[in-house]
Amino acid sequence: MFRGVEASPFAPEGGSSGSGDLGGSSSGPPPSAGGRTDSSGAETSPPLRATEAARLALSRVADDTSLSLLQVFQRICEIAADTLEVERVSVWLISEDRQQFRCVNLFERSQREHSVGPCLQVADFPIYFSAIRERRALPCELVQSDPRTIELRDQYLVPLGITSMLDAPIFLGDEVIGVVCHEHVGPPREWPTEARDFAMSVADAAGFRLKLAEGLLGQAVARNHAEALPEGDRYSLVGRLAAGVAHDFRNLLTVILGNASLIARRSDVPAEVIQRAEQILEVGERGAQLIRHLLEFGREPAGQPRLISLSQTLQHFLPLLQTGVGKVYPIEFRPAAAQDWVWVDPGHLERVVMNLVLNAREAMPKGGTIEMRVSIEHTSDGLGPAGYYVCLEVRDRGVGIPAEQLPQIFELGFTTKSNGGSGLGLAIVRRLVERAGGFIRVDSRPGEGSTFRVYWPRVTGHDLGKSNPGPK
């Protein structure tokens, strides 16, 4: 859970502000690509004539309790982008378990647009996080070759065209809980002392508001933590237990299936015995499938996330997907009409899609069309941080799910299947989607079918259209 920007007591309001009207008009000069160049061609920070006025604006915004936490972050990003004249300013928060690093707001200056960004795994970038913890500001003039940010180069910096970066950690007490990233697109630029000091002021404003929010809600948060084990820890515990049981059970099942197979192939045994052996094989295969689900759930889904086009990746995966569900379940696929880049592990994406499509197939025992559609959606309904998402919709025209069962379908072990399903498929889907910073919405009516919508934060950038972040 991230501090204050999930569906929580201080959930975000609104989304893209367009002109930046969040209780005050957007400040600063007209949008431009970046700072000025010196005689060598490298960009330098523009004169900071309005630095003190900008600091005052930051202070007022951070102290304005009429604004939601997300609105404060949006205004802070606007002020920082216009003052430092950088294209991208974003606020990232570290999850309470210190495992994930999520962009809760990204402001793109040339478009005057706000959005949510990707969710990264802290363990994938140890050098960067070590550098962030050691200083109040991290200036990188040549970010794609700087050893402190080299881990981010291929998957993040190059596809987005980021050449220089000025990051400042957000503190809550002595603990780093997030980062404000100032990302420059264009010729490399330098970060003089004035720019570094201002970046620290931006991070301090974000930290002040987080401290204020935590003070107001500390008791409620403490109660929530005391009531139950965090869901991520519960998943990990159950996963390890399930994997251990599955390994032992698989060894026993291998012996049973091996002997049943030998009996079924013999010609010197009665037909009734062969029939019983075939029944053992049939039931045993169902047991083997359950074991595969248990082992899959027990694996820690680390993965290797990168920028991919959801539509391109699914189009490459579609033939295999169609083979898996069979000809009586034709898949109709509609790709997105706009750029649909997301930060996700391709293998995890395939597991999510396969589980959803197989779930749709099982809802239509007599066959039927499975519809898949990718679109760009804006949401502010509290299920996730408000912003733009890439949405994958999987729809069937099957039996549907009763309303009273909908809140339970993602729970471990819950199944609606009459033949006794494992109850792990949708739990795995939710686990992988949430790990990538996304969320799921389900609509279903008995007798009419179900629609699963998966939302991943949309990643945007000037250079994405020039690259080809599809499957590799």
GROMACS .gro file of C-alpha atoms in nm:
model
  472
    1MET     CA    1   0.000   0.000   0.000
    2PHE     CA    2   0.136   0.343  -0.090
    3ARG     CA    3   0.097   0.641   0.138
    4GLY     CA    4  -0.228   0.819   0.073
    5VAL     CA    5  -0.265   0.776  -0.302
    6GLU     CA    6  -0.453   0.447  -0.316
    7ALA     CA    7  -0.824   0.409  -0.252
    8SER     CA    8  -0.787   0.535   0.105
    9PRO     CA    9  -0.939   0.789   0.345
   10PHE     CA   10  -0.760   1.060   0.149
   11ALA     CA   11  -0.814   0.915  -0.198
   12PRO     CA   12  -0.720   1.130  -0.501
   13GLU     CA   13  -0.973   1.347  -0.669
   14GLY     CA   14  -0.999   1.439  -1.033
   15GLY     CA   15  -0.743   1.355  -1.297
   16SER     CA   16  -0.581   1.541  -1.583
   17SER     CA   17  -0.613   1.906  -1.504
   18GLY     CA   18  -0.553   2.031  -1.855
   19SER     CA   19  -0.480   2.391  -1.771
   20GLY     CA   20  -0.370   2.294  -1.423
   21ASP     CA   21  -0.673   2.444  -1.246
   22LEU     CA   22  -0.644   2.284  -0.904
   23GLY     CA   23  -0.759   2.559  -0.679
   24GLY     CA   24  -0.536   2.807  -0.860
   25SER     CA   25  -0.423   2.863  -1.216
   26SER     CA   26  -0.106   2.706  -1.347
   27SER     CA   27   0.194   2.925  -1.283
   28GLY     CA   28   0.506   2.993  -1.483
   29PRO     CA   29   0.596   3.082  -1.841
   30PRO     CA   30   0.441   2.926  -2.152
   31PRO     CA   31   0.543   2.564  -2.212
   32SER     CA   32   0.879   2.506  -2.376
   33ALA     CA   33   1.100   2.204  -2.431
   34GLY     CA   34   1.368   2.298  -2.180
   35GLY     CA   35   1.641   2.539  -2.076
   36ARG     CA   36   1.890   2.745  -2.272
   37THR     CA   37   2.212   2.621  -2.434
   38ASP     CA   38   2.566   2.739  -2.368
   39SER     CA   39   2.845   2.772  -2.624
   40SER     CA   40   2.916   2.398  -2.610
   41GLY     CA   41   2.560   2.308  -2.700
   42ALA     CA   42   2.474   2.165  -2.359
   43GLU     CA   43   2.165   2.305  -2.197
   44THR     CA   44   2.190   2.496  -1.874
   45SER     CA   45   1.929   2.585  -1.618
   46PRO     CA   46   1.738   2.904  -1.704
   47PRO     CA   47   1.775   3.207  -1.476
   48LEU     CA   48   1.571   3.138  -1.165
   49ARG     CA   49   1.420   3.486  -1.132
   50ALA     CA   50   1.099   3.348  -0.987
   51THR     CA   51   1.258   3.098  -0.749
   52GLU     CA   52   1.150   3.271  -0.429
   53ALA     CA   53   0.798   3.326  -0.560
   54ALA     CA   54   0.787   2.959  -0.659
   55ARG     CA   55   0.899   2.853  -0.311
   56LEU     CA   56   0.621   3.062  -0.160
   57ALA     CA   57   0.372   2.898  -0.398
   58LEU     CA   58   0.499   2.554  -0.296
   59SER     CA   59   0.452   2.638   0.069
   60ARG     CA   60   0.097   2.762   0.018
   61VAL     CA   61  -0.004   2.458  -0.185
   62ALA     CA   62   0.144   2.210   0.064
   63ASP     CA   63  -0.037   2.381   0.352
   64ASP     CA   64  -0.375   2.402   0.176
   65THR     CA   65  -0.589   2.133   0.342
   66SER     CA   66  -0.876   2.200   0.099
   67LEU     CA   67  -0.672   2.018  -0.168
   68SER     CA   68  -0.646   1.640  -0.182
   69LEU     CA   69  -0.304   1.481  -0.166
   70LEU     CA   70  -0.306   1.414  -0.540
   71GLN     CA   71  -0.406   1.773  -0.615
   72VAL     CA   72  -0.113   1.894  -0.405
   73PHE     CA   73   0.124   1.669  -0.598
   74GLN     CA   74  -0.018   1.795  -0.928
   75ARG     CA   75   0.034   2.162  -0.833
   76ILE     CA   76   0.382   2.090  -0.698
   77CYS     CA   77   0.480   1.921  -1.026
   78GLU     CA   78   0.345   2.214  -1.230
   79ILE     CA   79   0.534   2.472  -1.024
   80ALA     CA   80   0.858   2.271  -1.045
   81ALA     CA   81   0.830   2.210  -1.420
   82ASP     CA   82   0.764   2.576  -1.499
   83THR     CA   83   1.034   2.708  -1.265
   84LEU     CA   84   1.310   2.472  -1.380
   85GLU     CA   85   1.176   2.454  -1.738
   86VAL     CA   86   1.182   2.076  -1.760
   87GLU     CA   87   0.943   1.861  -1.963
   88ARG     CA   88   0.859   1.597  -1.703
   89VAL     CA   89   0.820   1.625  -1.325
   90SER     CA   90   0.688   1.332  -1.125
   91VAL     CA   91   0.628   1.226  -0.766
   92TRP     CA   92   0.720   0.869  -0.677
   93LEU     CA   93   0.638   0.696  -0.348
   94ILE     CA   94   0.793   0.386  -0.196
   95SER     CA   95   0.548   0.127  -0.065
   96GLU     CA   96   0.534   0.067   0.308
   97ASP     CA   97   0.700  -0.275   0.266
   98ARG     CA   98   0.987  -0.100   0.079
   99GLN     CA   99   0.940  -0.330  -0.221
  100GLN     CA  100   0.775  -0.107  -0.482
  101PHE     CA  101   0.837   0.241  -0.621
  102ARG     CA  102   0.534   0.394  -0.787
  103CYS     CA  103   0.482   0.711  -0.989
  104VAL     CA  104   0.167   0.858  -0.835
  105ASN     CA  105   0.168   1.171  -1.052
  106LEU     CA  106   0.351   1.271  -1.370
  107PHE     CA  107   0.319   1.620  -1.522
  108GLU     CA  108   0.422   1.669  -1.886
  109ARG     CA  109   0.481   2.039  -1.939
  110SER     CA  110   0.440   2.061  -2.316
  111GLN     CA  111   0.099   1.892  -2.298
  112ARG     CA  112  -0.008   2.041  -1.962
  113GLU     CA  113  -0.130   1.692  -1.869
  114HIS     CA  114  -0.117   1.485  -1.551
  115SER     CA  115  -0.116   1.106  -1.539
  116VAL     CA  116  -0.011   0.815  -1.321
  117GLY     CA  117   0.308   0.636  -1.411
  118PRO     CA  118   0.464   0.290  -1.381
  119CYS     CA  119   0.530   0.083  -1.072
  120LEU     CA  120   0.892  -0.033  -1.035
  121GLN     CA  121   1.046  -0.292  -0.806
  122VAL     CA  122   1.302  -0.145  -0.565
  123ALA     CA  123   1.516  -0.460  -0.584
  124ASP     CA  124   1.568  -0.408  -0.959
  125PHE     CA  125   1.752  -0.076  -0.911
  126PRO     CA  126   1.986  -0.110  -0.609
  127ILE     CA  127   2.248   0.140  -0.729
  128TYR     CA  128   1.993   0.415  -0.793
  129PHE     CA  129   1.821   0.372  -0.456
  130SER     CA  130   2.153   0.363  -0.275
  131ALA     CA  131   2.242   0.697  -0.438
  132ILE     CA  132   1.905   0.849  -0.347
  133ARG     CA  133   1.945   0.755   0.018
  134GLU     CA  134   2.288   0.920   0.040
  135ARG     CA  135   2.212   1.277  -0.070
  136ARG     CA  136   1.951   1.551  -0.068
  137ALA     CA  137   1.968   1.598  -0.444
  138LEU     CA  138   2.088   1.371  -0.724
  139PRO     CA  139   2.187   1.577  -1.031
  140CYS     CA  140   2.269   1.378  -1.345
  141GLU     CA  141   2.372   1.582  -1.650
  142LEU     CA  142   2.431   1.277  -1.874
  143VAL     CA  143   2.176   1.044  -1.726
  144GLN     CA  144   2.206   0.766  -1.985
  145SER     CA  145   2.574   0.710  -1.901
  146ASP     CA  146   2.579   0.809  -1.533
  147PRO     CA  147   2.665   0.496  -1.326
  148ARG     CA  148   2.406   0.595  -1.065
  149THR     CA  149   2.121   0.574  -1.317
  150ILE     CA  150   2.256   0.319  -1.564
  151GLU     CA  151   2.006   0.059  -1.436
  152LEU     CA  152   1.722   0.277  -1.567
  153ARG     CA  153   1.872   0.345  -1.909
  154ASP     CA  154   1.741   0.078  -2.146
  155GLN     CA  155   1.398   0.021  -1.995
  156TYR     CA  156   1.306   0.376  -1.889
  157LEU     CA  157   1.538   0.662  -1.987
  158VAL     CA  158   1.609   0.582  -2.353
  159PRO     CA  159   1.249   0.497  -2.456
  160LEU     CA  160   1.125   0.820  -2.294
  161GLY     CA  161   1.403   1.035  -2.441
  162ILE     CA  162   1.526   1.153  -2.100
  163THR     CA  163   1.879   1.295  -2.121
  164SER     CA  164   1.927   1.477  -1.788
  165MET     CA  165   1.765   1.428  -1.452
  166LEU     CA  166   1.753   1.604  -1.116
  167ASP     CA  167   1.603   1.390  -0.839
  168ALA     CA  168   1.536   1.486  -0.479
  169PRO     CA  169   1.429   1.238  -0.210
  170ILE     CA  170   1.116   1.294  -0.002
  171PHE     CA  171   1.175   1.244   0.370
  172LEU     CA  172   0.936   1.157   0.650
  173GLY     CA  173   1.154   1.198   0.956
  174ASP     CA  174   1.482   1.025   0.870
  175GLU     CA  175   1.320   0.784   0.627
  176VAL     CA  176   1.320   0.824   0.247
  177ILE     CA  177   0.961   0.755   0.142
  178GLY     CA  178   0.966   0.888  -0.213
  179VAL     CA  179   1.137   1.097  -0.479
  180VAL     CA  180   1.052   1.400  -0.690
  181CYS     CA  181   1.202   1.346  -1.037
  182HIS     CA  182   1.276   1.637  -1.270
  183GLU     CA  183   1.334   1.477  -1.611
  184HIS     CA  184   1.471   1.678  -1.903
  185VAL     CA  185   1.402   1.583  -2.265
  186GLY     CA  186   1.634   1.728  -2.531
  187PRO     CA  187   2.005   1.819  -2.536
  188PRO     CA  188   2.178   1.744  -2.203
  189ARG     CA  189   2.171   2.022  -1.945
  190GLU     CA  190   2.356   2.114  -1.629
  191TRP     CA  191   2.204   2.161  -1.284
  192PRO     CA  192   2.360   2.457  -1.101
  193THR     CA  193   2.337   2.503  -0.725
  194GLU     CA  194   2.021   2.714  -0.751
  195ALA     CA  195   1.842   2.437  -0.940
  196ARG     CA  196   1.951   2.172  -0.690
  197ASP     CA  197   1.837   2.382  -0.395
  198PHE     CA  198   1.500   2.441  -0.556
  199ALA     CA  199   1.456   2.068  -0.626
  200MET     CA  200   1.512   2.003  -0.256
  201SER     CA  201   1.244   2.262  -0.176
  202VAL     CA  202   1.002   2.078  -0.405
  203ALA     CA  203   1.069   1.748  -0.227
  204ASP     CA  204   1.036   1.918   0.112
  205ALA     CA  205   0.693   2.052   0.014
  206ALA     CA  206   0.579   1.703  -0.085
  207GLY     CA  207   0.719   1.561   0.239
  208PHE     CA  208   0.546   1.828   0.448
  209ARG     CA  209   0.208   1.743   0.297
  210LEU     CA  210   0.264   1.370   0.345
  211LYS     CA  211   0.354   1.433   0.708
  212LEU     CA  212   0.042   1.645   0.750
  213ALA     CA  213  -0.175   1.374   0.592
  214GLU     CA  214  -0.016   1.101   0.802
  215GLY     CA  215  -0.073   1.303   1.118
  216LEU     CA  216  -0.441   1.350   1.038
  217LEU     CA  217  -0.492   0.984   0.953
  218GLY     CA  218  -0.233   0.811   1.167
  219GLN     CA  219  -0.481   0.659   1.409
  220ALA     CA  220  -0.701   0.520   1.130
  221VAL     CA  221  -0.398   0.376   0.950
  222ALA     CA  222  -0.272   0.218   1.272
  223ARG     CA  223  -0.608   0.052   1.328
  224ASN     CA  224  -0.610  -0.085   0.974
  225HIS     CA  225  -0.262  -0.233   1.017
  226ALA     CA  226  -0.352  -0.389   1.351
  227GLU     CA  227  -0.660  -0.564   1.218
  228ALA     CA  228  -0.491  -0.800   0.975
  229LEU     CA  229  -0.166  -0.915   0.822
  230PRO     CA  230  -0.085  -0.705   0.512
  231GLU     CA  231  -0.222  -0.874   0.201
  232GLY     CA  232   0.120  -0.899   0.036
  233ASP     CA  233   0.258  -1.083   0.340
  234ARG     CA  234  -0.047  -1.310   0.345
  235TYR     CA  235   0.003  -1.395  -0.023
  236SER     CA  236   0.369  -1.473   0.037
  237LEU     CA  237   0.294  -1.696   0.337
  238VAL     CA  238   0.016  -1.888   0.164
  239GLY     CA  239   0.227  -1.916  -0.151
  240ARG     CA  240   0.519  -2.076   0.030
  241LEU     CA  241   0.286  -2.320   0.208
  242ALA     CA  242   0.107  -2.409  -0.116
  243ALA     CA  243   0.435  -2.467  -0.300
  244GLY     CA  244   0.562  -2.703  -0.030
  245VAL     CA  245   0.243  -2.910  -0.032
  246ALA     CA  246   0.238  -2.916  -0.413
  247HIS     CA  247   0.593  -3.052  -0.438
  248ASP     CA  248   0.515  -3.343  -0.204
  249PHE     CA  249   0.181  -3.415  -0.370
  250ARG     CA  250   0.339  -3.410  -0.717
  251ASN     CA  251   0.583  -3.684  -0.619
  252LEU     CA  252   0.298  -3.907  -0.500
  253LEU     CA  253   0.086  -3.832  -0.806
  254THR     CA  254   0.372  -3.918  -1.041
  255VAL     CA  255   0.385  -4.272  -0.900
  256ILE     CA  256   0.005  -4.312  -0.919
  257LEU     CA  257  -0.018  -4.187  -1.278
  258GLY     CA  258   0.280  -4.393  -1.388
  259ASN     CA  259   0.130  -4.719  -1.264
  260ALA     CA  260  -0.217  -4.634  -1.399
  261SER     CA  261  -0.064  -4.564  -1.741
  262LEU     CA  262   0.114  -4.901  -1.742
  263ILE     CA  263  -0.210  -5.083  -1.657
  264ALA     CA  264  -0.410  -4.896  -1.924
  265ARG     CA  265  -0.163  -5.003  -2.196
  266ARG     CA  266  -0.160  -5.372  -2.106
  267SER     CA  267  -0.353  -5.616  -2.323
  268ASP     CA  268  -0.371  -5.901  -2.072
  269VAL     CA  269  -0.601  -5.736  -1.816
  270PRO     CA  270  -0.982  -5.725  -1.814
  271ALA     CA  271  -1.156  -5.436  -1.989
  272GLU     CA  272  -1.307  -5.324  -1.659
  273VAL     CA  273  -0.959  -5.281  -1.509
  274ILE     CA  274  -0.843  -5.079  -1.809
  275GLN     CA  275  -1.151  -4.857  -1.775
  276ARG     CA  276  -1.074  -4.795  -1.407
  277ALA     CA  277  -0.711  -4.715  -1.493
  278GLU     CA  278  -0.826  -4.461  -1.751
  279GLN     CA  279  -1.049  -4.299  -1.489
  280ILE     CA  280  -0.749  -4.273  -1.257
  281LEU     CA  281  -0.553  -4.104  -1.536
  282GLU     CA  282  -0.834  -3.857  -1.603
  283VAL     CA  283  -0.872  -3.759  -1.238
  284GLY     CA  284  -0.495  -3.758  -1.196
  285GLU     CA  285  -0.455  -3.507  -1.478
  286ARG     CA  286  -0.693  -3.273  -1.297
  287GLY     CA  287  -0.480  -3.317  -0.987
  288ALA     CA  288  -0.167  -3.238  -1.188
  289GLN     CA  289  -0.330  -2.920  -1.315
  290LEU     CA  290  -0.410  -2.817  -0.958
  291ILE     CA  291  -0.046  -2.877  -0.863
  292ARG     CA  292   0.069  -2.653  -1.149
  293HIS     CA  293  -0.161  -2.378  -1.016
  294LEU     CA  294  -0.024  -2.419  -0.664
  295LEU     CA  295   0.336  -2.404  -0.783
  296GLU     CA  296   0.259  -2.102  -0.998
  297PHE     CA  297   0.103  -1.921  -0.705
  298GLY     CA  298   0.394  -2.013  -0.479
  299ARG     CA  299   0.652  -1.857  -0.711
  300GLU     CA  300   0.746  -1.500  -0.622
  301PRO     CA  301   0.648  -1.299  -0.932
  302ALA     CA  302   0.967  -1.095  -0.966
  303GLY     CA  303   0.981  -1.083  -1.345
  304GLN     CA  304   1.166  -0.834  -1.565
  305PRO     CA  305   0.927  -0.545  -1.635
  306ARG     CA  306   0.991  -0.317  -1.931
  307LEU     CA  307   0.806  -0.080  -2.159
  308ILE     CA  308   0.582  -0.265  -2.403
  309SER     CA  309   0.291  -0.182  -2.629
  310LEU     CA  310  -0.002  -0.380  -2.492
  311SER     CA  311  -0.170  -0.416  -2.833
  312GLN     CA  312   0.149  -0.524  -3.012
  313THR     CA  313   0.232  -0.779  -2.743
  314LEU     CA  314  -0.118  -0.927  -2.745
  315GLN     CA  315  -0.125  -0.950  -3.125
  316HIS     CA  316   0.192  -1.162  -3.113
  317PHE     CA  317   0.044  -1.377  -2.835
  318LEU     CA  318  -0.299  -1.416  -2.999
  319PRO     CA  319  -0.227  -1.729  -3.213
  320LEU     CA  320  -0.100  -1.921  -2.909
  321LEU     CA  321  -0.396  -1.794  -2.706
  322GLN     CA  322  -0.644  -1.910  -2.970
  323THR     CA  323  -0.484  -2.254  -2.983
  324GLY     CA  324  -0.512  -2.279  -2.606
  325VAL     CA  325  -0.888  -2.214  -2.590
  326GLY     CA  326  -0.991  -2.407  -2.903
  327LYS     CA  327  -1.178  -2.331  -3.225
  328VAL     CA  328  -1.525  -2.320  -3.068
  329TYR     CA  329  -1.412  -2.014  -2.872
  330PRO     CA  330  -1.306  -1.761  -3.139
  331ILE     CA  331  -1.124  -1.461  -2.995
  332GLU     CA  332  -1.217  -1.120  -3.136
  333PHE     CA  333  -0.938  -0.873  -3.067
  334ARG     CA  334  -0.949  -0.495  -3.107
  335PRO     CA  335  -0.621  -0.309  -3.047
  336ALA     CA  336  -0.599   0.040  -2.902
  337ALA     CA  337  -0.642   0.338  -3.133
  338ALA     CA  338  -0.368   0.534  -2.952
  339GLN     CA  339  -0.026   0.464  -2.802
  340ASP     CA  340  -0.071   0.205  -2.528
  341TRP     CA  341   0.268   0.160  -2.360
  342VAL     CA  342   0.279   0.012  -2.013
  343TRP     CA  343   0.553  -0.094  -1.772
  344VAL     CA  344   0.502  -0.466  -1.715
  345ASP     CA  345   0.677  -0.801  -1.742
  346PRO     CA  346   0.567  -0.964  -2.072
  347GLY     CA  347   0.554  -1.308  -1.910
  348HIS     CA  348   0.330  -1.178  -1.633
  349LEU     CA  349   0.107  -1.013  -1.892
  350GLU     CA  350   0.069  -1.342  -2.079
  351ARG     CA  351  -0.024  -1.524  -1.757
  352VAL     CA  352  -0.287  -1.260  -1.677
  353VAL     CA  353  -0.441  -1.277  -2.024
  354MET     CA  354  -0.431  -1.657  -2.042
  355ASN     CA  355  -0.605  -1.691  -1.705
  356LEU     CA  356  -0.875  -1.440  -1.800
  357VAL     CA  357  -0.938  -1.603  -2.138
  358LEU     CA  358  -0.953  -1.953  -1.988
  359ASN     CA  359  -1.193  -1.818  -1.727
  360ALA     CA  360  -1.413  -1.682  -2.008
  361ARG     CA  361  -1.402  -2.019  -2.187
  362GLU     CA  362  -1.516  -2.204  -1.876
  363ALA     CA  363  -1.810  -1.964  -1.842
  364MET     CA  364  -1.937  -2.078  -2.186
  365PRO     CA  365  -1.942  -2.461  -2.179
  366LYS     CA  366  -2.119  -2.479  -2.518
  367GLY     CA  367  -1.874  -2.246  -2.690
  368GLY     CA  368  -1.893  -1.881  -2.784
  369THR     CA  369  -1.696  -1.572  -2.879
  370ILE     CA  370  -1.443  -1.423  -2.638
  371GLU     CA  371  -1.402  -1.048  -2.692
  372MET     CA  372  -1.074  -0.872  -2.614
  373ARG     CA  373  -1.028  -0.497  -2.646
  374VAL     CA  374  -0.749  -0.254  -2.556
  375SER     CA  375  -0.831   0.111  -2.495
  376ILE     CA  376  -0.704   0.424  -2.322
  377GLU     CA  377  -0.922   0.517  -2.026
  378HIS     CA  378  -0.928   0.790  -1.765
  379THR     CA  379  -1.052   0.689  -1.424
  380SER     CA  380  -1.102   0.867  -1.094
  381ASP     CA  381  -1.344   0.627  -0.924
  382GLY     CA  382  -1.121   0.541  -0.628
  383LEU     CA  383  -1.015   0.193  -0.742
  384GLY     CA  384  -0.672   0.333  -0.822
  385PRO     CA  385  -0.501   0.672  -0.844
  386ALA     CA  386  -0.685   0.903  -1.081
  387GLY     CA  387  -0.528   0.928  -1.425
  388TYR     CA  388  -0.491   0.768  -1.766
  389TYR     CA  389  -0.463   0.390  -1.795
  390VAL     CA  390  -0.428   0.128  -2.065
  391CYS     CA  391  -0.730  -0.096  -2.022
  392LEU     CA  392  -0.759  -0.458  -2.134
  393GLU     CA  393  -1.118  -0.578  -2.152
  394VAL     CA  394  -1.202  -0.950  -2.169
  395ARG     CA  395  -1.572  -1.027  -2.219
  396ASP     CA  396  -1.773  -1.347  -2.241
  397ARG     CA  397  -2.144  -1.418  -2.296
  398GLY     CA  398  -2.155  -1.701  -2.046
  399VAL     CA  399  -2.334  -1.795  -1.728
  400GLY     CA  400  -2.229  -1.487  -1.534
  401ILE     CA  401  -2.148  -1.447  -1.165
  402PRO     CA  402  -2.407  -1.378  -0.893
  403ALA     CA  403  -2.376  -1.032  -0.739
  404GLU     CA  404  -2.316  -1.171  -0.390
  405GLN     CA  405  -2.013  -1.367  -0.515
  406LEU     CA  406  -1.840  -1.082  -0.701
  407PRO     CA  407  -1.654  -0.949  -0.393
  408GLN     CA  408  -1.504  -1.296  -0.336
  409ILE     CA  409  -1.384  -1.403  -0.680
  410PHE     CA  410  -1.025  -1.281  -0.629
  411GLU     CA  411  -0.991  -1.445  -0.288
  412LEU     CA  412  -0.754  -1.738  -0.244
  413GLY     CA  413  -0.935  -2.068  -0.289
  414PHE     CA  414  -1.271  -1.923  -0.394
  415THR     CA  415  -1.428  -2.080  -0.704
  416THR     CA  416  -1.766  -2.075  -0.876
  417LYS     CA  417  -1.693  -2.388  -1.079
  418SER     CA  418  -1.919  -2.685  -1.014
  419ASN     CA  419  -1.633  -2.929  -1.084
  420GLY     CA  420  -1.425  -2.784  -0.803
  421GLY     CA  421  -1.172  -2.542  -0.952
  422SER     CA  422  -0.849  -2.450  -0.776
  423GLY     CA  423  -0.958  -2.098  -0.681
  424LEU     CA  424  -0.610  -1.970  -0.769
  425GLY     CA  425  -0.641  -1.841  -1.127
  426LEU     CA  426  -0.801  -1.504  -1.049
  427ALA     CA  427  -0.594  -1.465  -0.731
  428ILE     CA  428  -0.282  -1.496  -0.947
  429VAL     CA  429  -0.426  -1.242  -1.193
  430ARG     CA  430  -0.484  -0.984  -0.922
  431ARG     CA  431  -0.144  -1.044  -0.767
  432LEU     CA  432   0.039  -0.985  -1.097
  433VAL     CA  433  -0.172  -0.684  -1.196
  434GLU     CA  434  -0.127  -0.509  -0.861
  435ARG     CA  435   0.246  -0.578  -0.872
  436ALA     CA  436   0.257  -0.372  -1.193
  437GLY     CA  437   0.065  -0.087  -1.029
  438GLY     CA  438  -0.270  -0.174  -1.184
  439PHE     CA  439  -0.613  -0.283  -1.068
  440ILE     CA  440  -0.912  -0.485  -1.192
  441ARG     CA  441  -1.281  -0.411  -1.229
  442VAL     CA  442  -1.546  -0.679  -1.292
  443ASP     CA  443  -1.902  -0.644  -1.422
  444SER     CA  444  -2.123  -0.952  -1.442
  445ARG     CA  445  -2.487  -1.056  -1.457
  446PRO     CA  446  -2.616  -1.412  -1.429
  447GLY     CA  447  -2.720  -1.541  -1.769
  448GLU     CA  448  -2.560  -1.250  -1.957
  449GLY     CA  449  -2.187  -1.298  -1.906
  450SER     CA  450  -1.892  -1.122  -1.745
  451THR     CA  451  -1.651  -0.843  -1.836
  452PHE     CA  452  -1.309  -0.820  -1.671
  453ARG     CA  453  -1.126  -0.489  -1.716
  454VAL     CA  454  -0.759  -0.470  -1.623
  455TYR     CA  455  -0.602  -0.125  -1.586
  456TRP     CA  456  -0.228  -0.060  -1.611
  457PRO     CA  457  -0.082   0.292  -1.571
  458ARG     CA  458  -0.020   0.439  -1.915
  459VAL     CA  459   0.337   0.550  -1.989
  460THR     CA  460   0.381   0.847  -2.221
  461GLY     CA  461   0.685   1.022  -2.365
  462HIS     CA  462   0.810   1.206  -2.670
  463ASP     CA  463   1.034   0.927  -2.802
  464LEU     CA  464   0.800   0.632  -2.750
  465GLY     CA  465   0.652   0.662  -3.096
  466LYS     CA  466   1.003   0.630  -3.245
  467SER     CA  467   1.075   0.307  -3.059
  468ASN     CA  468   0.914  -0.031  -3.091
  469PRO     CA  469   0.850  -0.159  -2.739
  470GLY     CA  470   0.681  -0.479  -2.846
  471PRO     CA  471   0.762  -0.839  -2.760
  472LYS     CA  472   1.120  -0.962  -2.784
   0.00000   0.00000   0.00000
